[in-house]
mmCIF file of C-alpha atoms and ligand atoms in Angstrom:
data_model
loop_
_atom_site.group_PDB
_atom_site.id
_atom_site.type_symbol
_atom_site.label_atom_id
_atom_site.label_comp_id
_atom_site.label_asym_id
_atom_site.label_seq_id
_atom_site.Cartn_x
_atom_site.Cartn_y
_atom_site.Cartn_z
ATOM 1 C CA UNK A 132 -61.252 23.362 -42.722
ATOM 2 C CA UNK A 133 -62.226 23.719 -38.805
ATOM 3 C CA UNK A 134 -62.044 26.568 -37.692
ATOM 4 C CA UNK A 135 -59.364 25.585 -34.899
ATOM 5 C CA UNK A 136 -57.506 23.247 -37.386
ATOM 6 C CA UNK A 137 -56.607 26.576 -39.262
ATOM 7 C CA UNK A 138 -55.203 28.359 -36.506
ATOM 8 C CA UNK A 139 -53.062 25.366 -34.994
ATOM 9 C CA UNK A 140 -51.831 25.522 -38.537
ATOM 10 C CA UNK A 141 -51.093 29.028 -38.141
ATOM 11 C CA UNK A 142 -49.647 28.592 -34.898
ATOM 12 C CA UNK A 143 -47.457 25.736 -36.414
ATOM 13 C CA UNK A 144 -45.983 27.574 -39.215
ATOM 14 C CA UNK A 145 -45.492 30.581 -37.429
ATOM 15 C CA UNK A 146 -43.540 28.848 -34.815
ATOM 16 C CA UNK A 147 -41.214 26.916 -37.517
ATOM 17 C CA UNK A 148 -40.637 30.515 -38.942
ATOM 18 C CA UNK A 149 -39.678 32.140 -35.592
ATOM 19 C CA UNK A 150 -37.600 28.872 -35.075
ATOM 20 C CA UNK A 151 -35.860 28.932 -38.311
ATOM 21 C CA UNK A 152 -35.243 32.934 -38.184
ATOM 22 C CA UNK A 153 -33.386 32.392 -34.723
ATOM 23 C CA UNK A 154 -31.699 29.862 -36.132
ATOM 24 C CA UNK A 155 -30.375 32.002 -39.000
ATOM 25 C CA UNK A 156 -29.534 35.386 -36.281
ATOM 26 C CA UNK A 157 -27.557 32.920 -34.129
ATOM 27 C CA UNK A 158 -25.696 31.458 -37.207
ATOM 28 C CA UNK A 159 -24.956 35.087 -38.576
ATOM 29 C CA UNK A 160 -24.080 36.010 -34.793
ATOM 30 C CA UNK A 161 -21.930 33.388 -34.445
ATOM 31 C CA UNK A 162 -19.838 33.925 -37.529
ATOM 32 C CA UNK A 163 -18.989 37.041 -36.060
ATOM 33 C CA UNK A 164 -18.211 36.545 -32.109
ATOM 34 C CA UNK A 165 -15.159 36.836 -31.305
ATOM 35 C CA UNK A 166 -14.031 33.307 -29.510
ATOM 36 C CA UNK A 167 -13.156 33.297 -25.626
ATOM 37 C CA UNK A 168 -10.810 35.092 -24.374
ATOM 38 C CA UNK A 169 -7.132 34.026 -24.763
ATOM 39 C CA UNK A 170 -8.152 31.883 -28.070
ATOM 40 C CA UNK A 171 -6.945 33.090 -31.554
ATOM 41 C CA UNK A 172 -8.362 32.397 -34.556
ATOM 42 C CA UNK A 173 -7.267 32.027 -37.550
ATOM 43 C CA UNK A 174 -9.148 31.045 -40.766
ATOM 44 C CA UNK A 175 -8.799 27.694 -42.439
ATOM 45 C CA UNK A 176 -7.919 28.991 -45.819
ATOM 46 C CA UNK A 177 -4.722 30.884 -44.777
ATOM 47 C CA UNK A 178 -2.798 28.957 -41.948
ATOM 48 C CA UNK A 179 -0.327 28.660 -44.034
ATOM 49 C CA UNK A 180 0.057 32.209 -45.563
ATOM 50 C CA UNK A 181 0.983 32.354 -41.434
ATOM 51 C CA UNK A 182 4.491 32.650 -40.800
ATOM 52 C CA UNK A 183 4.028 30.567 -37.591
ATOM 53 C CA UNK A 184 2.849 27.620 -39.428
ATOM 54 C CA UNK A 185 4.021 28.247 -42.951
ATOM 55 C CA UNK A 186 7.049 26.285 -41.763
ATOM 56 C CA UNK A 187 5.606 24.165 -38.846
ATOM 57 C CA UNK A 188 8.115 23.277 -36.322
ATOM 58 C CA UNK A 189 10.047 23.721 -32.863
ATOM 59 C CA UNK A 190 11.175 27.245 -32.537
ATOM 60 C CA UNK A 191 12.696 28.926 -29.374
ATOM 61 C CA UNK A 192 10.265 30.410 -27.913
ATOM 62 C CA UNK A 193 10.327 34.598 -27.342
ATOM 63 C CA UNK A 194 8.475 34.292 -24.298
ATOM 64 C CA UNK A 195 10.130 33.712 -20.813
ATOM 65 C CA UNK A 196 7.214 31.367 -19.820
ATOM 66 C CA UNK A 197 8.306 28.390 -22.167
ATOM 67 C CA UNK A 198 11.623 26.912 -23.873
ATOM 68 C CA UNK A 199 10.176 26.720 -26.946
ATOM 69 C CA UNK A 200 7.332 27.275 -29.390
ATOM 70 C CA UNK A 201 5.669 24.443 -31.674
ATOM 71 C CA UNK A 202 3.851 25.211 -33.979
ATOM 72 C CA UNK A 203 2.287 22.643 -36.012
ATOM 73 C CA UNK A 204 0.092 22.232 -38.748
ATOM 74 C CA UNK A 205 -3.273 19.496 -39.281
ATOM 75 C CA UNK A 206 -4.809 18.832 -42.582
ATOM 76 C CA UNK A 207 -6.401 15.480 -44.063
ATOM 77 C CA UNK A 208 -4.757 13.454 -43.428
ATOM 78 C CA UNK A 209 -1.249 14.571 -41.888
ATOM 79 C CA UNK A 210 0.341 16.373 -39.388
ATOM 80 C CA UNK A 211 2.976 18.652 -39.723
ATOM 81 C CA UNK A 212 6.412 17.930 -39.189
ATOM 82 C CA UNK A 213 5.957 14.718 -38.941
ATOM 83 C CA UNK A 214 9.003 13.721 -36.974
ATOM 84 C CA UNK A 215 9.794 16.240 -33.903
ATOM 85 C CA UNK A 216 13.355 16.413 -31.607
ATOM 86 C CA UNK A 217 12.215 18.256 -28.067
ATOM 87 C CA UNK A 218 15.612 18.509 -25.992
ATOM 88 C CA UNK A 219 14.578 16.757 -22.445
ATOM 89 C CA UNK A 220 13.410 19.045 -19.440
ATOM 90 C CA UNK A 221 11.943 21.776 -22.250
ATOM 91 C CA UNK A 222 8.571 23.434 -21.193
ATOM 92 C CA UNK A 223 6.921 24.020 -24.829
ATOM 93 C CA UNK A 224 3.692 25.661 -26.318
ATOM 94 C CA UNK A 225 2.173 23.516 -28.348
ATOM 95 C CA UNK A 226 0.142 25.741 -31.233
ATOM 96 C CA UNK A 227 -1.840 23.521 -33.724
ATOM 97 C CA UNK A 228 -4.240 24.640 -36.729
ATOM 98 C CA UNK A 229 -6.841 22.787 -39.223
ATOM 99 C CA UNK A 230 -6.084 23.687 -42.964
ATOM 100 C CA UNK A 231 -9.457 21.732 -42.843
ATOM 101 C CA UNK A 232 -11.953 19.561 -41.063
ATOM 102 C CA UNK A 233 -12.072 18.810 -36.826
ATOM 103 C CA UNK A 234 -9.212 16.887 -35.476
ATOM 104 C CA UNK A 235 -7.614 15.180 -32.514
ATOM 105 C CA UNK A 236 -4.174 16.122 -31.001
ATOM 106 C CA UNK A 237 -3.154 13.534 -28.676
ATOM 107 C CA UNK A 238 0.485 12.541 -27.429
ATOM 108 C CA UNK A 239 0.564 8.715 -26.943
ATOM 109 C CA UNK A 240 1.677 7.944 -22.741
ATOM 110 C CA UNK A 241 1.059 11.821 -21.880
ATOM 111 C CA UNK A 242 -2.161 14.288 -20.749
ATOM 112 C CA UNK A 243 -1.663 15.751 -23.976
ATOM 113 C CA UNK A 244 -4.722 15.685 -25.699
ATOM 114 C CA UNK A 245 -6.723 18.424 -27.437
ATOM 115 C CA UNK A 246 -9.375 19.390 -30.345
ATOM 116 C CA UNK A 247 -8.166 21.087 -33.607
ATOM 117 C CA UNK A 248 -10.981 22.815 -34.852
ATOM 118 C CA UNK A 249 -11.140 25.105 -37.951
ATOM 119 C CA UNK A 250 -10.800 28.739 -37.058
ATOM 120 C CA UNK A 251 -8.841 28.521 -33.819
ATOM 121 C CA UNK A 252 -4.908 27.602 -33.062
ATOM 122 C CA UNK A 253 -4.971 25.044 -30.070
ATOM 123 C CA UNK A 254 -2.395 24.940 -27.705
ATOM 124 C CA UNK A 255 -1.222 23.333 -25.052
ATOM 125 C CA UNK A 256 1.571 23.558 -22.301
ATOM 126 C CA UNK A 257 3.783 20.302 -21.638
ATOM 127 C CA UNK A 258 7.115 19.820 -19.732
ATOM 128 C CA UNK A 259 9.167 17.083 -21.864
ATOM 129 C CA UNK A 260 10.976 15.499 -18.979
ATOM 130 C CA UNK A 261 11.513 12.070 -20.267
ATOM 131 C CA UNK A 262 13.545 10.801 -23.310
ATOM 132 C CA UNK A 263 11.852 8.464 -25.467
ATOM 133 C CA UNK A 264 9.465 8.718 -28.824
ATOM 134 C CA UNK A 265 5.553 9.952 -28.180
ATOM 135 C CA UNK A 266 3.341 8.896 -30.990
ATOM 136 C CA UNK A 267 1.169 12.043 -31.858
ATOM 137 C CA UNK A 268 -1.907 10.706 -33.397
ATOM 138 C CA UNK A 269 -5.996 11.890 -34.473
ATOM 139 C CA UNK A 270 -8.189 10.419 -32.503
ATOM 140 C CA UNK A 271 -11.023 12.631 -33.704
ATOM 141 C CA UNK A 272 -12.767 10.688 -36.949
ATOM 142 C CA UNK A 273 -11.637 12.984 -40.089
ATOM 143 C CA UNK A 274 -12.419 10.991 -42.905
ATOM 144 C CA UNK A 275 -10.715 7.967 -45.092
ATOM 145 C CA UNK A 276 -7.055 8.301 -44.088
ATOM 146 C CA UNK A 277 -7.688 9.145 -40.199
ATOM 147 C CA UNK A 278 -6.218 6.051 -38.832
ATOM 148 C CA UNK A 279 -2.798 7.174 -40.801
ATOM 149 C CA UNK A 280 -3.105 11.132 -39.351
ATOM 150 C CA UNK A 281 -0.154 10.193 -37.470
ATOM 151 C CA UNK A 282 3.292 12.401 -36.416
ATOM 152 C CA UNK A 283 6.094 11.704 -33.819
ATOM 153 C CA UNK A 284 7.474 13.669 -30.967
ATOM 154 C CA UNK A 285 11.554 12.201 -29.928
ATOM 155 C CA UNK A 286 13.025 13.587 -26.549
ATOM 156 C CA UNK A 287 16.556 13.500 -26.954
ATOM 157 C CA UNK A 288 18.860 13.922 -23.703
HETATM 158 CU CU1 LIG B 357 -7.388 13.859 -38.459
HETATM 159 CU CU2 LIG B 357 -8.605 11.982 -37.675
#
């Protein structure tokens, strides 16, 4: 072997090596960051040992910043409840973990929209000022039954 054919090689290989061990520090690293400020986590495997979401659903809420709390609960391929009653002119905190994979949290004819990702609760404010039904559906690709991940909000007067 040429002489300088052996040392790109050792350049090469001791380049993928560097590459792959800060590759593997950032991965540890990350598994251990705390997430940004004013995001809680939660892990995958025990949303439901949660009392917030081990019975998903609208709760007043004990802060004086919003009506009410809902908490709700995504998993493949369902979200729970699955059929919501907001009273009209509530301001609520929408909280929503992944028992699982990535998905989508949108509300059909609002701004709502938001990623569910493993690990974290989502939320989102909304004001419910108008009566009608709000389709909540995935729109984030979670597998066979996506296109049936649906649930529904109703804002009664
Ligand atoms: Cu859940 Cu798509």
């Amino acid at each position: 072997m040429h002489k300088f054919e052996k040392l790109w090689l050792i350049i090469g290989t001791g380049s993928l090596v560097l590459f792959l061990g800060i590759l593997g520090i950032s991965a540890v690293h990350a598994g251990h960051t705390p997430a940004a400020s004013g995001i809680e986590t939660i892990h995958p495997d025990h949303v439901r040992e949660d009392s917030r979401f081990s019975e998903p659903g609208l709760y007043e809420s004990d802060s004086d910043a919003y009506d009410y709390d809902l908490y709700m609960v995504a998993s493949a391929f369902m979200y729970e409840p699955n059929d919501i009653e907001i009273p009209e002119g509530s301001r609520v905190n929408i909280q929503v973990a992944t028992t699982d994979v990535i998905h989508g949290f949108q509300v059909a004819g609002t701004n709502i929209n938001m990623m569910v990702e493993p690990g974290l609760i989502s939320t989102y404010e909304a004001d419910f000022n108008n009566t009608g039904e709000y389709l909540i559906l995935c729109n984030e690709y979670c597998g066979v039954g996506h296109a049936e991940m649906t649930s529904k909000i109703t804002v009664v007067p």
